[in-house]
PDB file of C-alpha atoms in Angstrom:
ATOM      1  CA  UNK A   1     190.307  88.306  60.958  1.00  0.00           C
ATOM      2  CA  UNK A   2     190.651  87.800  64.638  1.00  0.00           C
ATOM      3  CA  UNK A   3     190.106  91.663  65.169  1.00  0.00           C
ATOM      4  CA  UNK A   4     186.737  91.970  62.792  1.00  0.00           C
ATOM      5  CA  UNK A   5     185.675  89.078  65.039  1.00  0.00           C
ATOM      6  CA  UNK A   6     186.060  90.991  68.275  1.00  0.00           C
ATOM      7  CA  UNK A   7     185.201  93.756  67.269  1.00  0.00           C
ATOM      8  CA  UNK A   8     181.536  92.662  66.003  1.00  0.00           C
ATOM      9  CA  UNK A   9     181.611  90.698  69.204  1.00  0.00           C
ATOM     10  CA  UNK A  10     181.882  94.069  71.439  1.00  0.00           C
ATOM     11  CA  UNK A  11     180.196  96.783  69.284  1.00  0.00           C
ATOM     12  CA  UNK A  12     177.036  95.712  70.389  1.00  0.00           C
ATOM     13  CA  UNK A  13     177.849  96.104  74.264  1.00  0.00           C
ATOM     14  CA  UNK A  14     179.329 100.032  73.338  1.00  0.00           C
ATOM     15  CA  UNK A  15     176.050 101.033  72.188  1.00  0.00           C
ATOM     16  CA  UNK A  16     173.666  99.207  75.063  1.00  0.00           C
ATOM     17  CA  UNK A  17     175.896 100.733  77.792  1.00  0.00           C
ATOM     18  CA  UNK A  18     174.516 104.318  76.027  1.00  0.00           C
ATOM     19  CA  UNK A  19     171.139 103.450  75.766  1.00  0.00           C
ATOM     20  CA  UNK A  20     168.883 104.995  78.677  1.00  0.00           C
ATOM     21  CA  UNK A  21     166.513 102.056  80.178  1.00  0.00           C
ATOM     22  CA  UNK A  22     162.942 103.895  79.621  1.00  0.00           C
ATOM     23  CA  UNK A  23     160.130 102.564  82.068  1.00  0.00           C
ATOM     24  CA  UNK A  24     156.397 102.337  81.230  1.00  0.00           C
ATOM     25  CA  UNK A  25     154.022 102.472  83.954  1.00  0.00           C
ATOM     26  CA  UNK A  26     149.658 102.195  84.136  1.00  0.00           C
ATOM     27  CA  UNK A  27     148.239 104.009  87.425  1.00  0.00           C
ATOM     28  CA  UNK A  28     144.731 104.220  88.091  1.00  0.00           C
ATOM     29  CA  UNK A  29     142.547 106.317  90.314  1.00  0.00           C
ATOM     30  CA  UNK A  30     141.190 109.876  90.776  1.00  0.00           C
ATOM     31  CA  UNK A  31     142.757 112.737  90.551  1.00  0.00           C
ATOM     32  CA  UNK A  32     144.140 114.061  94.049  1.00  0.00           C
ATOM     33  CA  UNK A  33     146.862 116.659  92.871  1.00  0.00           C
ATOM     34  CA  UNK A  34     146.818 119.136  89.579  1.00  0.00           C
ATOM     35  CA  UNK A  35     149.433 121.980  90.154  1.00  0.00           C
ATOM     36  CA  UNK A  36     151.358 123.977  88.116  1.00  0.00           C
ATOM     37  CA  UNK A  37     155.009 124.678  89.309  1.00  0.00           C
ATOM     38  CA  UNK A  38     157.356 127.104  87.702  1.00  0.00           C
ATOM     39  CA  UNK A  39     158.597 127.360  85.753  1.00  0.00           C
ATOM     40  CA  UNK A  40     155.944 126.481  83.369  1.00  0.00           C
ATOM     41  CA  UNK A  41     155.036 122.431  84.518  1.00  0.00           C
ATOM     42  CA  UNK A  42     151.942 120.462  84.820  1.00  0.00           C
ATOM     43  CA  UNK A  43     152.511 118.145  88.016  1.00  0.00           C
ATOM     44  CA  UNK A  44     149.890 114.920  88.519  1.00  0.00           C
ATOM     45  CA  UNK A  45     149.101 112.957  91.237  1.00  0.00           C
ATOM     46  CA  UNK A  46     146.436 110.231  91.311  1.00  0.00           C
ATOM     47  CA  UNK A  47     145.468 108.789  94.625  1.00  0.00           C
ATOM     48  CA  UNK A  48     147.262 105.260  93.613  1.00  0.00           C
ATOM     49  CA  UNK A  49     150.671 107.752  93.789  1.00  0.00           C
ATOM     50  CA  UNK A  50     152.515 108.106  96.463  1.00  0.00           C
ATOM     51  CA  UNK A  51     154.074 111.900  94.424  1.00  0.00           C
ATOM     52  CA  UNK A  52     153.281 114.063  92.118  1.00  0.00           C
ATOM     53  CA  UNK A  53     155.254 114.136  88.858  1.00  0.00           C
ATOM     54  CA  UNK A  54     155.817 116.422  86.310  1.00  0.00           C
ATOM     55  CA  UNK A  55     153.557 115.554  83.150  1.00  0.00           C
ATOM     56  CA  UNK A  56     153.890 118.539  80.729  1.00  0.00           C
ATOM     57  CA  UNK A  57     154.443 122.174  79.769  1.00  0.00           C
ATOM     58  CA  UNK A  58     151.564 124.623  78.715  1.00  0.00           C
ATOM     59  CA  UNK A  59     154.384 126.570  77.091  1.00  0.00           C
ATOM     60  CA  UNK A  60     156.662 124.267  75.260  1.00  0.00           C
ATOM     61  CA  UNK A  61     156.981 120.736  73.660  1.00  0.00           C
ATOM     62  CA  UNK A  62     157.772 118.372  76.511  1.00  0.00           C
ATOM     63  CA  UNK A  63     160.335 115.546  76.267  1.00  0.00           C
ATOM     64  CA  UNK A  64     161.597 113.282  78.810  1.00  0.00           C
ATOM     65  CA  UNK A  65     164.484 111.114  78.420  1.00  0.00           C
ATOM     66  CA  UNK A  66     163.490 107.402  78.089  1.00  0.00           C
ATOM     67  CA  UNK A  67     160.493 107.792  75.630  1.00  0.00           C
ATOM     68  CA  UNK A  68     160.194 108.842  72.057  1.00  0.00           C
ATOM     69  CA  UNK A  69     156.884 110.618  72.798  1.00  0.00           C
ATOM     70  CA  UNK A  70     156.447 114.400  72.871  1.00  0.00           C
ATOM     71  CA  UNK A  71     153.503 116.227  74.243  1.00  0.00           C
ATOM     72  CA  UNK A  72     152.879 119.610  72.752  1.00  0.00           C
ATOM     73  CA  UNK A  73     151.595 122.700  74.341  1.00  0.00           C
ATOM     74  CA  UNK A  74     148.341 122.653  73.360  1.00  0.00           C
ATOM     75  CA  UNK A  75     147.687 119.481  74.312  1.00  0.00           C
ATOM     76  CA  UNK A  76     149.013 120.053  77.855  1.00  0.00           C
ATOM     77  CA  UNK A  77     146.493 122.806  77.875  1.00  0.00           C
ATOM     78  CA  UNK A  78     144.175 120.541  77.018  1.00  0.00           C
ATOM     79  CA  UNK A  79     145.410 117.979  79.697  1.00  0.00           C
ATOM     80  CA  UNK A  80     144.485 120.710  82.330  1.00  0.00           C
ATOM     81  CA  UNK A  81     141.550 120.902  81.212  1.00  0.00           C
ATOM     82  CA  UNK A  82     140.617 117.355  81.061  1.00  0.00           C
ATOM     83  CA  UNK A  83     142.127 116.418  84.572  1.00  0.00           C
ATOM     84  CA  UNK A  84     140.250 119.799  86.356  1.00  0.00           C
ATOM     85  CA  UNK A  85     137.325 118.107  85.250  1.00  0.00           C
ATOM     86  CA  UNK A  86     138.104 115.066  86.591  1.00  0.00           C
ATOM     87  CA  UNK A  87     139.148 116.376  89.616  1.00  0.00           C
ATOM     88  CA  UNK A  88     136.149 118.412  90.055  1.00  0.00           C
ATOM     89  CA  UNK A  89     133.772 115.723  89.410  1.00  0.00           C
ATOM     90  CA  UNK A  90     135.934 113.150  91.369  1.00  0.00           C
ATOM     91  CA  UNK A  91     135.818 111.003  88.194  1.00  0.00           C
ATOM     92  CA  UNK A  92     137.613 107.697  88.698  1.00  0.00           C
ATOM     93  CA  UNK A  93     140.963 108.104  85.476  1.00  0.00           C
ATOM     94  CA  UNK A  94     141.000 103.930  84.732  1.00  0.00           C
ATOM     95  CA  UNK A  95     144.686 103.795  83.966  1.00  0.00           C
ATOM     96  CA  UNK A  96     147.350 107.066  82.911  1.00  0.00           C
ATOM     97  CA  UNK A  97     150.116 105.165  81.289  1.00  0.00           C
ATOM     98  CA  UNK A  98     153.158 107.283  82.350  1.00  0.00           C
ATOM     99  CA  UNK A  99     156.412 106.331  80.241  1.00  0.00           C
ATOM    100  CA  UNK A 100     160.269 107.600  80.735  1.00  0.00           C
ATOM    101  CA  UNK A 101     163.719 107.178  82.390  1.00  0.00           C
ATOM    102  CA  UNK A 102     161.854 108.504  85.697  1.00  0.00           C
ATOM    103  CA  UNK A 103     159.292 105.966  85.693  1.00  0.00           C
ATOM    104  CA  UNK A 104     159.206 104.063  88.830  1.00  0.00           C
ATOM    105  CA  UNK A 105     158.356  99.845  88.900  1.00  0.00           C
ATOM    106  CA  UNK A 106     155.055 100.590  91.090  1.00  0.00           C
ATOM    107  CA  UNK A 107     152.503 103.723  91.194  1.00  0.00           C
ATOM    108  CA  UNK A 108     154.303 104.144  95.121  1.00  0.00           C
ATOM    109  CA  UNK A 109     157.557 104.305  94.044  1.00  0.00           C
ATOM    110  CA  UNK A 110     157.885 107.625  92.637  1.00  0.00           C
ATOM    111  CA  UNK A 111     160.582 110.040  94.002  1.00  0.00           C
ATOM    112  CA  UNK A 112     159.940 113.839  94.211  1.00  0.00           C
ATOM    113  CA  UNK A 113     160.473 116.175  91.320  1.00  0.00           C
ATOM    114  CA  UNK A 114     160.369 113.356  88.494  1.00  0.00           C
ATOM    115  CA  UNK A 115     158.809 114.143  85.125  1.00  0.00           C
ATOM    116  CA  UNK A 116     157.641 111.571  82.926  1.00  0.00           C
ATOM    117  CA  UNK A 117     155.197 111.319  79.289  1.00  0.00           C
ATOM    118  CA  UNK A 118     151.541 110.695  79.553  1.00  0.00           C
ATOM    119  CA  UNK A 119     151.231 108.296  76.777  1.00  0.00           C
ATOM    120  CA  UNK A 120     147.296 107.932  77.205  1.00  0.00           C
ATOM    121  CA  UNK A 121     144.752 107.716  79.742  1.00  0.00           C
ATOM    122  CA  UNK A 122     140.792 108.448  79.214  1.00  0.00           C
ATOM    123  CA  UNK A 123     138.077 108.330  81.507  1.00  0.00           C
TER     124      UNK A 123
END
């Protein structure tokens, strides 16, 4: 009895110690940086970041760790798209939610070559 009782007592720690903490981030601003890097990446910086990050693929479904979201191909195409315009027009984004084990605590804080899942923006 003493060992069910432990062992109910610790199971829970084994599995949070395996869990990867996901972060969730809103930046706002315009569009300073759209580049794509091989092989085959999307990289974004607004002007509230202080680096680009990797955002999607054009050629495959991208996953991060940290996040349960996927974005597909085609809508990273469509991504380009969408942020070329904005860049081109200088268009002010609102707030990109970025969300993944990469994801910094402030818009500053991001380190170089991190990827992360746009979860939504519109501007």
């Amino acid at each position: 009895m003493k060992y069910v009782s432990l062992l109910t007592a610790l199971l829970p720690l084994l599995f949070l110690s395996t869990i990867s903490v996901a972060g969730t981030l809103t930046c706002a601003g315009k569009v300073e940086k759209v580049a794509l890097h091989a092989p085959d990446k999307l990289m974004l910086k607004l002007t509230s970041m202080n680096q680009p990050v990797f955002i999607c693929s054009p050629e495959y479904k991208w996953t991060v760790p940290g996040t349960s979201y996927t974005t597909s191909a085609e809508t990273c195409k469509v991504m380009i798209s969408m942020l070329m315009h904005a860049k081109s027009t200088q268009a002010d984004m609102g707030n990109v939610w970025f969300d993944g084990s990469d994801v910094p605590s402030s818009c500053s804080g991001w380190s170089s070559w991190k990827k992360a899942n746009v979860r939504y923006f519109a501007y």
